[in-house]
PDB file of N, CA and C in Angstrom:
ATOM      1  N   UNK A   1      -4.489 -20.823  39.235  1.00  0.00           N
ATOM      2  CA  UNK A   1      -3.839 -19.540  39.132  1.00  0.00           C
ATOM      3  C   UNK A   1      -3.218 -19.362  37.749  1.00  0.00           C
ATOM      4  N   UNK A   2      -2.523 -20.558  37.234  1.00  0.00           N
ATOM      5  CA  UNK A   2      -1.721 -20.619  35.806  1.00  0.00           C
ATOM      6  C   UNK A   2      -3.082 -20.135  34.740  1.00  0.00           C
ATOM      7  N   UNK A   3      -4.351 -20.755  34.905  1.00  0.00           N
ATOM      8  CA  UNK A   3      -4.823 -20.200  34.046  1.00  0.00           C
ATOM      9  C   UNK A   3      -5.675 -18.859  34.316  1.00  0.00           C
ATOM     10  N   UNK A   4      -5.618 -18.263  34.983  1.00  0.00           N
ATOM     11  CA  UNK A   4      -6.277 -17.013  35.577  1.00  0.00           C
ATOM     12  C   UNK A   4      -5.527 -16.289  34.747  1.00  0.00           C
ATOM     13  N   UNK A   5      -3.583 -16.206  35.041  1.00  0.00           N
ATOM     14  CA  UNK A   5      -2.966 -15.645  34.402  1.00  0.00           C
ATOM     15  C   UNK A   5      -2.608 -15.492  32.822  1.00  0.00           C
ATOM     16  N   UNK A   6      -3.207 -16.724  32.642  1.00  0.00           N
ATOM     17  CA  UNK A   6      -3.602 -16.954  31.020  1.00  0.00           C
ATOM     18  C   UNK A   6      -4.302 -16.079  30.164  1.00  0.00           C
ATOM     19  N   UNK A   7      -5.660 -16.713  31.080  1.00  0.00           N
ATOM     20  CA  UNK A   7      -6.474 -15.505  30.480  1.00  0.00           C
ATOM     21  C   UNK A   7      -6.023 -14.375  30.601  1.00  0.00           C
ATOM     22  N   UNK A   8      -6.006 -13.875  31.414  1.00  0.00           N
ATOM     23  CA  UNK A   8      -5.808 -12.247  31.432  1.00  0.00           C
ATOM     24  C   UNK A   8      -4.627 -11.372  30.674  1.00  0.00           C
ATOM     25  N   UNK A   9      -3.946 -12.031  30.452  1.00  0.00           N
ATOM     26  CA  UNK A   9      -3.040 -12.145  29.338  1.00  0.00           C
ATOM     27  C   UNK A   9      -3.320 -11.832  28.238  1.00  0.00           C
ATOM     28  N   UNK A  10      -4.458 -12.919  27.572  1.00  0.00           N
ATOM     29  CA  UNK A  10      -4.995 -12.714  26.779  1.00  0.00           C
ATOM     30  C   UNK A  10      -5.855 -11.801  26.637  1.00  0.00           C
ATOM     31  N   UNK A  11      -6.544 -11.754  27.281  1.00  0.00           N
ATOM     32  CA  UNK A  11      -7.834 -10.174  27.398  1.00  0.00           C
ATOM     33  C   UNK A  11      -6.920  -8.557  27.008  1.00  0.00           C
ATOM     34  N   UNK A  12      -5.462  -8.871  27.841  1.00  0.00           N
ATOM     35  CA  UNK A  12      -4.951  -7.678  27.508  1.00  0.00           C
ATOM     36  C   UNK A  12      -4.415  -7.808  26.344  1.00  0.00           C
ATOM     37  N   UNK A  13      -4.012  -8.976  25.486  1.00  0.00           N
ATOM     38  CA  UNK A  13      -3.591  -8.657  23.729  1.00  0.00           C
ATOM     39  C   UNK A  13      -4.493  -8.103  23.185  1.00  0.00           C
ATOM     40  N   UNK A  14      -5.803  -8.605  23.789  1.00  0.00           N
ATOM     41  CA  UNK A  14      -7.197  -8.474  22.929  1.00  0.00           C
ATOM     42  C   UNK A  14      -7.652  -7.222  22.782  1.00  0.00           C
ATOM     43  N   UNK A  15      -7.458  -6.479  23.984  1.00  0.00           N
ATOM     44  CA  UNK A  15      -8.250  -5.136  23.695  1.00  0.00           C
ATOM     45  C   UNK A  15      -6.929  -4.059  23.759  1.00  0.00           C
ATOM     46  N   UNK A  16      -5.440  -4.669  23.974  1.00  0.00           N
ATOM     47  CA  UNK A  16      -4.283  -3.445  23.726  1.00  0.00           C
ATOM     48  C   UNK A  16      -4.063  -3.469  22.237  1.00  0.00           C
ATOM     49  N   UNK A  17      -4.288  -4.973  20.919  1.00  0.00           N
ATOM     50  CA  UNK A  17      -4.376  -4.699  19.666  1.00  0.00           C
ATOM     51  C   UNK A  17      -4.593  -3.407  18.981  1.00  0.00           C
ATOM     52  N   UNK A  18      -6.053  -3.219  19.011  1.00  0.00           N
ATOM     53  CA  UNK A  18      -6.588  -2.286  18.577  1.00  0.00           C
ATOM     54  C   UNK A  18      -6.037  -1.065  18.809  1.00  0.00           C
ATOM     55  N   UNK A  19      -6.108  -0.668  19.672  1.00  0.00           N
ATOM     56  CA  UNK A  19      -5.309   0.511  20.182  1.00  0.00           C
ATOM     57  C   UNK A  19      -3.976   0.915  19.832  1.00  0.00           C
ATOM     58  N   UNK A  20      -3.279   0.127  19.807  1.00  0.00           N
ATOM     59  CA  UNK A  20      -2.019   0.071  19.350  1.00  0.00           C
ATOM     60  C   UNK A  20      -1.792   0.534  17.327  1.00  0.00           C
ATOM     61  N   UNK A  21      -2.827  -0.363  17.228  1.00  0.00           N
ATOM     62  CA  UNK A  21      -2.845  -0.503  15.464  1.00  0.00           C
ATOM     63  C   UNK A  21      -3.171   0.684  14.615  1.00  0.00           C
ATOM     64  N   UNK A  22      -4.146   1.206  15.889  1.00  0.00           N
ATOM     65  CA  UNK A  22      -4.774   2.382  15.435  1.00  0.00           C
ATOM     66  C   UNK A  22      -3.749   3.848  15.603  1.00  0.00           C
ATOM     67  N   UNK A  23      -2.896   3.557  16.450  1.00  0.00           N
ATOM     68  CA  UNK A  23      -1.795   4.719  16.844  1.00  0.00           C
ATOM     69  C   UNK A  23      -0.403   4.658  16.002  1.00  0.00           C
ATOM     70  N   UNK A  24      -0.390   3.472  15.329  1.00  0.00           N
ATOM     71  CA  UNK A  24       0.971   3.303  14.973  1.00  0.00           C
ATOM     72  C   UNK A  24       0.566   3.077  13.106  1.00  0.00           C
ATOM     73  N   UNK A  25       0.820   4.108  12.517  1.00  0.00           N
ATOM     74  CA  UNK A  25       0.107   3.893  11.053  1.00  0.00           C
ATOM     75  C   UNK A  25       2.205   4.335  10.383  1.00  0.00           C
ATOM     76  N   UNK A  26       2.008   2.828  10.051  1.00  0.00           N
ATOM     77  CA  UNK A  26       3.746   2.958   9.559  1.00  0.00           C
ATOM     78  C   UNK A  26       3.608   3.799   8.296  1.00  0.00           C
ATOM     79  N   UNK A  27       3.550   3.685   7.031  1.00  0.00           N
ATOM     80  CA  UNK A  27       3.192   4.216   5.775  1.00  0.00           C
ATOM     81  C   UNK A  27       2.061   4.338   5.366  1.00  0.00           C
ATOM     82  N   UNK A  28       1.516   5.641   5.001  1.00  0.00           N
ATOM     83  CA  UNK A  28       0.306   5.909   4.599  1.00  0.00           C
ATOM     84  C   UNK A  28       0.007   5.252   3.236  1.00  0.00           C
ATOM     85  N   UNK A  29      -1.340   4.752   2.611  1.00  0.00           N
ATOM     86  CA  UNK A  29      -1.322   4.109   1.786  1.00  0.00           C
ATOM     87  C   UNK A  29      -1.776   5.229   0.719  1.00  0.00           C
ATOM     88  N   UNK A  30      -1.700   6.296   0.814  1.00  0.00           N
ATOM     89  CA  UNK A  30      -1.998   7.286  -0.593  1.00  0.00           C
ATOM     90  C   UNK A  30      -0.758   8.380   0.583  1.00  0.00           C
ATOM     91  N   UNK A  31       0.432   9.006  -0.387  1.00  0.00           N
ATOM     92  CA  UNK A  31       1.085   9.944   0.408  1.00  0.00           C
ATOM     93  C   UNK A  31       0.600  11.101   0.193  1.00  0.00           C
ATOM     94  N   UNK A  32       0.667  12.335   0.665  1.00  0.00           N
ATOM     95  CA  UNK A  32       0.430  13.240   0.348  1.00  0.00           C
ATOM     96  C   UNK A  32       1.585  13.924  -0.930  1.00  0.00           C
ATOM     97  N   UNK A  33       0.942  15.472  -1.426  1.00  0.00           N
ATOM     98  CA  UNK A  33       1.916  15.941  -2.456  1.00  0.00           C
ATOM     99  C   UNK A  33       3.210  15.820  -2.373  1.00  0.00           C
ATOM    100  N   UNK A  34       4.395  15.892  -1.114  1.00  0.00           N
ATOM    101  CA  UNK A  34       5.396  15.966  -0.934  1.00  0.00           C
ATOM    102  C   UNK A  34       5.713  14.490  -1.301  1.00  0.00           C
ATOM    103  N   UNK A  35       5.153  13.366  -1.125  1.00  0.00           N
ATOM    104  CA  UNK A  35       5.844  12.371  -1.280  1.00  0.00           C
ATOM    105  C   UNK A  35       5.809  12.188   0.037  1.00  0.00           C
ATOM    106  N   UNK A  36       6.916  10.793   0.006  1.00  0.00           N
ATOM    107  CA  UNK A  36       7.293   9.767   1.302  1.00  0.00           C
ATOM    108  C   UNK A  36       8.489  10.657   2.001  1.00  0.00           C
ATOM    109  N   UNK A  37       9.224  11.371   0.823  1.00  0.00           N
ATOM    110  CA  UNK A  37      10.366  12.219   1.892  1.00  0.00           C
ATOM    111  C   UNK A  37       9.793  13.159   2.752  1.00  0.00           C
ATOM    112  N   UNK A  38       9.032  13.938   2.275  1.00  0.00           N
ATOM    113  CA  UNK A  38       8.005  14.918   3.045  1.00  0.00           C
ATOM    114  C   UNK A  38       7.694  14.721   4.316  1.00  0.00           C
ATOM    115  N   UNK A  39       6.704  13.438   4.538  1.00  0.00           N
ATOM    116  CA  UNK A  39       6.032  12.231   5.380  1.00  0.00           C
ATOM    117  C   UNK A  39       7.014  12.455   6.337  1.00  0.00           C
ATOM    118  N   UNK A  40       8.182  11.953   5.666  1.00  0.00           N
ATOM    119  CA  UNK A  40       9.377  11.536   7.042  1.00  0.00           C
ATOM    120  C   UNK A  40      10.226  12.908   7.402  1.00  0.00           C
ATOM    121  N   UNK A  41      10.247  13.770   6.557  1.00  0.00           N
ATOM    122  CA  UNK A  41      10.552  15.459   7.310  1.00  0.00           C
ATOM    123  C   UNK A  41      10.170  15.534   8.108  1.00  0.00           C
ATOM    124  N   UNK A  42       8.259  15.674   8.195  1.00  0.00           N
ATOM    125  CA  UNK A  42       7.182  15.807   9.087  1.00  0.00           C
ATOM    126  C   UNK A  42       7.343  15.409  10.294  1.00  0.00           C
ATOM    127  N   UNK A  43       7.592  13.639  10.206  1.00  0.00           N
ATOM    128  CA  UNK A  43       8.259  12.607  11.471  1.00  0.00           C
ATOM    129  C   UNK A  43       9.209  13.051  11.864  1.00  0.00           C
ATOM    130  N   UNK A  44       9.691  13.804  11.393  1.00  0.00           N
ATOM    131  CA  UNK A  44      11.336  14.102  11.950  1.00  0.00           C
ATOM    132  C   UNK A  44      11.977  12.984  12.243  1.00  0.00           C
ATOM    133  N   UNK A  45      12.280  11.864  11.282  1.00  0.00           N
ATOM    134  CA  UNK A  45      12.352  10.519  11.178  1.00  0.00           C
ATOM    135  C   UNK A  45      13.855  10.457  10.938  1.00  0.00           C
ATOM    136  N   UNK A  46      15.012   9.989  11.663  1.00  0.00           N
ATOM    137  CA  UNK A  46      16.670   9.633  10.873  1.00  0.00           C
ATOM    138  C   UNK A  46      16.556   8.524  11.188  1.00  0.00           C
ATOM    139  N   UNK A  47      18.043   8.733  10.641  1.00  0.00           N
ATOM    140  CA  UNK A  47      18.614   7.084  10.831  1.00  0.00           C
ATOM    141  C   UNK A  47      18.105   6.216   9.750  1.00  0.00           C
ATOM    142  N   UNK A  48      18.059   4.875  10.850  1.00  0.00           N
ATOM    143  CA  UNK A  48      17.324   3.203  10.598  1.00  0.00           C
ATOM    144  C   UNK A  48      15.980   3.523  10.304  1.00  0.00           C
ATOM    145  N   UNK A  49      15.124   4.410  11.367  1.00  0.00           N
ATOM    146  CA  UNK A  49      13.692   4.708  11.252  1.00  0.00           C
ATOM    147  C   UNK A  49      13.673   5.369   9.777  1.00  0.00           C
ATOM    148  N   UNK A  50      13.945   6.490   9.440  1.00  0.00           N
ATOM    149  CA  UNK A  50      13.799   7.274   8.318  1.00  0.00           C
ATOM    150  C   UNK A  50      13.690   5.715   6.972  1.00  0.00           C
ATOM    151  N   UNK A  51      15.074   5.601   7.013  1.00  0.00           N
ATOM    152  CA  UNK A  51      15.249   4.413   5.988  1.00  0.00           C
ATOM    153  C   UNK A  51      14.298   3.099   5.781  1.00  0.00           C
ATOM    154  N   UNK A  52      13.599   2.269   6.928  1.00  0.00           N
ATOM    155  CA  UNK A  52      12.711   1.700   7.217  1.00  0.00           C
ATOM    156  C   UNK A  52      11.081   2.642   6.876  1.00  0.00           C
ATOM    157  N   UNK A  53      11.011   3.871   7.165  1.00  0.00           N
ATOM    158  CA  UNK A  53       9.431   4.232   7.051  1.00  0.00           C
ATOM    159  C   UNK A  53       9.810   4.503   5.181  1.00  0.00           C
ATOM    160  N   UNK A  54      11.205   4.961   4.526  1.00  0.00           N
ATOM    161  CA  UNK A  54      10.754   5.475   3.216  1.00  0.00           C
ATOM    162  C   UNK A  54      10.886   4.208   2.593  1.00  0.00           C
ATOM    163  N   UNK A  55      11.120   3.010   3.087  1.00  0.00           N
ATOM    164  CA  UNK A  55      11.141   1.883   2.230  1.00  0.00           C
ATOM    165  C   UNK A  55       9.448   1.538   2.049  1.00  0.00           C
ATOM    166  N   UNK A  56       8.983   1.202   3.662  1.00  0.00           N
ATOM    167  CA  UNK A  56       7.622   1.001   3.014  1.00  0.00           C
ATOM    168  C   UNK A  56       6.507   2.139   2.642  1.00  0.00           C
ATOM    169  N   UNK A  57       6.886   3.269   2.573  1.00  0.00           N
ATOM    170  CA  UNK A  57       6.156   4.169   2.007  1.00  0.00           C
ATOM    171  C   UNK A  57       5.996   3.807   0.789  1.00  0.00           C
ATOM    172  N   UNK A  58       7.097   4.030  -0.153  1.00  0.00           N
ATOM    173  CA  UNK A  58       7.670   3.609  -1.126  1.00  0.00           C
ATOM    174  C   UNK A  58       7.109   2.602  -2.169  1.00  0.00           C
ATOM    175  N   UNK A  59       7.194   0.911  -1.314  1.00  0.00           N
ATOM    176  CA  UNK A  59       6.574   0.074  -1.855  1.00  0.00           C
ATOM    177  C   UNK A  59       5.349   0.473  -1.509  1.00  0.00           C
ATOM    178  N   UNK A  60       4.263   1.422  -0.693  1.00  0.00           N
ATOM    179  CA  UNK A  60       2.811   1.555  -0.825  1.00  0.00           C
ATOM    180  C   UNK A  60       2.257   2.213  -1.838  1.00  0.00           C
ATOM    181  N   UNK A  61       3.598   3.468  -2.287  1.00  0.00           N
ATOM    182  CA  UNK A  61       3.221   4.175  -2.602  1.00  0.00           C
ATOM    183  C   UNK A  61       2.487   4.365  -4.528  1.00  0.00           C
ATOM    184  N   UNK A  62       1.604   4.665  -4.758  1.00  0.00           N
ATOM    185  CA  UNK A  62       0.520   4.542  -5.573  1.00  0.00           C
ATOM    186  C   UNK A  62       1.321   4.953  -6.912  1.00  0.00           C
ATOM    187  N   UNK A  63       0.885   3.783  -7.913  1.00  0.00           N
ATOM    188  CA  UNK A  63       2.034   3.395  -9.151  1.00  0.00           C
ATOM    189  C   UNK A  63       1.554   4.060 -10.411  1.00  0.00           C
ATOM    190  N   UNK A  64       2.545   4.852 -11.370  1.00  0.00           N
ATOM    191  CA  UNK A  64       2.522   5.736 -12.022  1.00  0.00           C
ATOM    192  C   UNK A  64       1.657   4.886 -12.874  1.00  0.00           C
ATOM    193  N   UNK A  65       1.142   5.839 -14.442  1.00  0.00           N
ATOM    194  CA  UNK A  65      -0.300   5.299 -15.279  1.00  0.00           C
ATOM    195  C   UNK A  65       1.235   4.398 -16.372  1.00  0.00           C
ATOM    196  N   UNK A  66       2.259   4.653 -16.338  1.00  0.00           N
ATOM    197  CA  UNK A  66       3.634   4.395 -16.942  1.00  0.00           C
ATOM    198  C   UNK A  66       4.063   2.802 -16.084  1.00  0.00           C
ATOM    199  N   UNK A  67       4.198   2.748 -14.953  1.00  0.00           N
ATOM    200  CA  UNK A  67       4.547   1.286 -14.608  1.00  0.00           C
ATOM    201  C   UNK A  67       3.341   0.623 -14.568  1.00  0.00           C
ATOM    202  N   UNK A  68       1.746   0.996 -14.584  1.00  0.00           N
ATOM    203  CA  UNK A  68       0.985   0.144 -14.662  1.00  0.00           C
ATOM    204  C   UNK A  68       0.762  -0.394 -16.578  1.00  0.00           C
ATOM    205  N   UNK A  69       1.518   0.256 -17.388  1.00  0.00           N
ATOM    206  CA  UNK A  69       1.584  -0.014 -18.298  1.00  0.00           C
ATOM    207  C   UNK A  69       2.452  -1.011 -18.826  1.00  0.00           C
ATOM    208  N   UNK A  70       3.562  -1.039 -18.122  1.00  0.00           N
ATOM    209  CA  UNK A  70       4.780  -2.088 -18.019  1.00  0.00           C
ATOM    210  C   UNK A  70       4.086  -3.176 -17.241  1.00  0.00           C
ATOM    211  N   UNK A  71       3.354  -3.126 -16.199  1.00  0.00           N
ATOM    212  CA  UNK A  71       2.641  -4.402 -15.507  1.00  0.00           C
ATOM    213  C   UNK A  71       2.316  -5.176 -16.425  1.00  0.00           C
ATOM    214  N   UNK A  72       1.262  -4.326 -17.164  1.00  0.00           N
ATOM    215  CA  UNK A  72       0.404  -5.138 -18.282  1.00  0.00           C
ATOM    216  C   UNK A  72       0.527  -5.676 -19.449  1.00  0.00           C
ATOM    217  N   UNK A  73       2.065  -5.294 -19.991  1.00  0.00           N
ATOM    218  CA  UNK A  73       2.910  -5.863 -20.661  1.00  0.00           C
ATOM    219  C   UNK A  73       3.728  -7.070 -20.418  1.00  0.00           C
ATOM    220  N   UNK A  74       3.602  -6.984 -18.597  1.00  0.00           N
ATOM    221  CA  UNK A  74       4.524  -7.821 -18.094  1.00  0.00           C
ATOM    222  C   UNK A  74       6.316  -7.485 -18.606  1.00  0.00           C
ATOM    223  N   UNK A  75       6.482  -6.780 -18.760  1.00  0.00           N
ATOM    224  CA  UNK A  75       7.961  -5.740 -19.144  1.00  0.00           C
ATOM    225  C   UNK A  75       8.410  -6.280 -17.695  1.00  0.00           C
ATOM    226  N   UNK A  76       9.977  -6.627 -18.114  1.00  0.00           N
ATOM    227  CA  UNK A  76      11.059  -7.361 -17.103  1.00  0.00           C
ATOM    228  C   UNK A  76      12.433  -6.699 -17.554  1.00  0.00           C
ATOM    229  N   UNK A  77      13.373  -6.665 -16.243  1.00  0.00           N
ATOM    230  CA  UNK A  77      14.400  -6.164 -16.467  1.00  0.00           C
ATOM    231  C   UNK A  77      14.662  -4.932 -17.377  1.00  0.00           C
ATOM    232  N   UNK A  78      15.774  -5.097 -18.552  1.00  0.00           N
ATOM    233  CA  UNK A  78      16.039  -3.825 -19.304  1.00  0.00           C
ATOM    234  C   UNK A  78      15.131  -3.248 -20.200  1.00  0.00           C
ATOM    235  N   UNK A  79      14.045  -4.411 -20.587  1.00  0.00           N
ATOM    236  CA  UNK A  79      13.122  -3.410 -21.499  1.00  0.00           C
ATOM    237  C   UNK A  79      12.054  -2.803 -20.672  1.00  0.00           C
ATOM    238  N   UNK A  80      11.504  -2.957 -19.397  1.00  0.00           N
ATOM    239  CA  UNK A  80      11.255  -2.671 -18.668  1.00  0.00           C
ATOM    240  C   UNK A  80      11.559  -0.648 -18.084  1.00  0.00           C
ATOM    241  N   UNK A  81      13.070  -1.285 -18.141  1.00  0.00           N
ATOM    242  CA  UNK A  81      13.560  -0.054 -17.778  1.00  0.00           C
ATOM    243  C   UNK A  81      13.647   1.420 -19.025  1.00  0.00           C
ATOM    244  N   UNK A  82      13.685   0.704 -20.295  1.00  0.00           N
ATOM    245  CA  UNK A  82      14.093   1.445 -20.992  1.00  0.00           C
ATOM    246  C   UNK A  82      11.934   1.510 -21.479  1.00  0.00           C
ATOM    247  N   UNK A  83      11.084   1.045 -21.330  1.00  0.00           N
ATOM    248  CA  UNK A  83       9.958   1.439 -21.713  1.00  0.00           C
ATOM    249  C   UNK A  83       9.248   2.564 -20.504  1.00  0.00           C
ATOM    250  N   UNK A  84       9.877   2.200 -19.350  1.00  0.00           N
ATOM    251  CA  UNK A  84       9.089   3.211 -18.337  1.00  0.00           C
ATOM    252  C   UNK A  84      10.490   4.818 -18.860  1.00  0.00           C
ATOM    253  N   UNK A  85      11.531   4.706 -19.149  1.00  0.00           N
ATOM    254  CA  UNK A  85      11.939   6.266 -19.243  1.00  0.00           C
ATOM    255  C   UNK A  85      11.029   6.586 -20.274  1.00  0.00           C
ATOM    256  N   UNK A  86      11.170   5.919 -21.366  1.00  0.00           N
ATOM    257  CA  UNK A  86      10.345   6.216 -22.822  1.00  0.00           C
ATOM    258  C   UNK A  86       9.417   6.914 -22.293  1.00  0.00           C
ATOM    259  N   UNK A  87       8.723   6.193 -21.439  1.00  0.00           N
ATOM    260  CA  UNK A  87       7.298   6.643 -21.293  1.00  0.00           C
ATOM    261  C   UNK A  87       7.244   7.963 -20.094  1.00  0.00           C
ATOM    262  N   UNK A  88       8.190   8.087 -19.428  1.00  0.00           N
ATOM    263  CA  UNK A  88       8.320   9.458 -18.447  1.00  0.00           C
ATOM    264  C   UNK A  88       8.422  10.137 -19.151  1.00  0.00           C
ATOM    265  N   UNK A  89       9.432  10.129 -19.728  1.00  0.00           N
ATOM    266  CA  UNK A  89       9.688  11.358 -20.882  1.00  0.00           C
ATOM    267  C   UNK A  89       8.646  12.224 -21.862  1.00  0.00           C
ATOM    268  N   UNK A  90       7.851  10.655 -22.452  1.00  0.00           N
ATOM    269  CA  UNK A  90       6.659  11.238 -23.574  1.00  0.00           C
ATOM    270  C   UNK A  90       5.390  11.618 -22.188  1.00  0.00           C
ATOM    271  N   UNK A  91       5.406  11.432 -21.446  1.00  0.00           N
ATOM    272  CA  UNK A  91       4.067  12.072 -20.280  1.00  0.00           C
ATOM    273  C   UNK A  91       4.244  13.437 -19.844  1.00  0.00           C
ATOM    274  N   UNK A  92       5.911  13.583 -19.430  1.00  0.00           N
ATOM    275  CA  UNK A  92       6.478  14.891 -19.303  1.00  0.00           C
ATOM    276  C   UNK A  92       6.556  16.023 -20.328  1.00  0.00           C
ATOM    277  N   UNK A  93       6.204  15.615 -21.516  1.00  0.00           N
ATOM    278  CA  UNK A  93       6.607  16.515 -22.708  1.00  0.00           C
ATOM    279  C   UNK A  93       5.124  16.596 -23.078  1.00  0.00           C
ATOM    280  N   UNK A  94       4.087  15.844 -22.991  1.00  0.00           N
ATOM    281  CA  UNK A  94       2.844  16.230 -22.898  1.00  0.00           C
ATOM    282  C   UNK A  94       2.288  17.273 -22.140  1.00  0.00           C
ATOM    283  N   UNK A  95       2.944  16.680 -20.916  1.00  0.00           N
ATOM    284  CA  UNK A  95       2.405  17.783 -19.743  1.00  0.00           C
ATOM    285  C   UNK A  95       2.917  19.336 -20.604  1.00  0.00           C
ATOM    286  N   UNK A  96       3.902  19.650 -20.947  1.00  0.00           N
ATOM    287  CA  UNK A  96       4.676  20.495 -21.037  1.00  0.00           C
ATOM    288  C   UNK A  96       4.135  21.181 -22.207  1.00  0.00           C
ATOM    289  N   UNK A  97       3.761  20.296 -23.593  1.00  0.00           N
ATOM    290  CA  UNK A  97       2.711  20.929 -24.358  1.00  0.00           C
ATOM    291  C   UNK A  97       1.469  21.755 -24.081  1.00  0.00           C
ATOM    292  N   UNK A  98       0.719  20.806 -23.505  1.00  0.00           N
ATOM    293  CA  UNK A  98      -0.614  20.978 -22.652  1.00  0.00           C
ATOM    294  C   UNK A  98      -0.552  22.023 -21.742  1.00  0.00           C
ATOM    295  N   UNK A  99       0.739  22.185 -21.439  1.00  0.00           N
ATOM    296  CA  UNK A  99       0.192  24.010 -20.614  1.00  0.00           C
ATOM    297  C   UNK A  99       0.870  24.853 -21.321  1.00  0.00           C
ATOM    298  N   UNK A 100       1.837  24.653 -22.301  1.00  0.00           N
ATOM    299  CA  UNK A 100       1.886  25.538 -23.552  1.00  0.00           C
ATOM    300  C   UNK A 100       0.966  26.186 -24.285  1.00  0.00           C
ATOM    301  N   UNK A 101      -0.086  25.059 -24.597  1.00  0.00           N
ATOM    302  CA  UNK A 101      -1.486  24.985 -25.557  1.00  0.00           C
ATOM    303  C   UNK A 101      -2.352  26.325 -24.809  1.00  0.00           C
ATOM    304  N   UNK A 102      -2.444  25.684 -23.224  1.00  0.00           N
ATOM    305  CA  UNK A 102      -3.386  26.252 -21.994  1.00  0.00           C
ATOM    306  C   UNK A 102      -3.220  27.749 -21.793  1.00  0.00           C
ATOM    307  N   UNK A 103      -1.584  28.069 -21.918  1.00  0.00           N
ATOM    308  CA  UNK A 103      -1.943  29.750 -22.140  1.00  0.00           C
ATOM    309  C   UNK A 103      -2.006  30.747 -22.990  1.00  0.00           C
ATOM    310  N   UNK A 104      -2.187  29.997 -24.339  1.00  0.00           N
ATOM    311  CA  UNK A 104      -2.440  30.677 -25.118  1.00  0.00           C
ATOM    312  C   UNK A 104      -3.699  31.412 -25.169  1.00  0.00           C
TER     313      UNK A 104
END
């Protein structure tokens, strides 16, 4: 009987997995335009939950062409910090040219 109940036990991890994995998608791995706050508007997410889904949104969420530049520098701590504003700033003021340029 002990192992009847074993198995069957097991049969039900086996085929409730899937199902489960497939229903419960914690952070999307590309967010949409709004971002991760958006995401969790949508959820109508507070609290612990809210704080828990925008953390790992967050860490999923897909890394500017500016910190993959600091990656590859390997940039740590303050120069780190002070090369990714540098670099928001000069991307933002591009952008800002570039549709200056665009309606002329």
């Amino acid at each position: 009987m002990k192992k009847f109940t074993t198995v069957l036990a097991l049969a039900a991890v086996i085929f409730a997995a899937p199902a489960f994995a497939s229903s419960h998608k914690e952070a999307p791995e590309m967010t949409p335009a709004g971002g991760c706050e958006a995401v969790a508007a949508e959820k109508k997410l507070a609290g612990a939950a809210k704080t828990s889904f925008l953390k790992k949104c967050n860490k999923n969420a897909p890394k500017s062409a500016c910190d993959t530049k600091a990656a590859e520098k390997k940039l740590a701590g303050a120069a780190k910090t002070s090369f990714l504003k540098k670099c928001h700033a000069d991307t933002a003021a591009a952008a800002a040219s570039g549709a200056a340029s665009a309606g002329k």
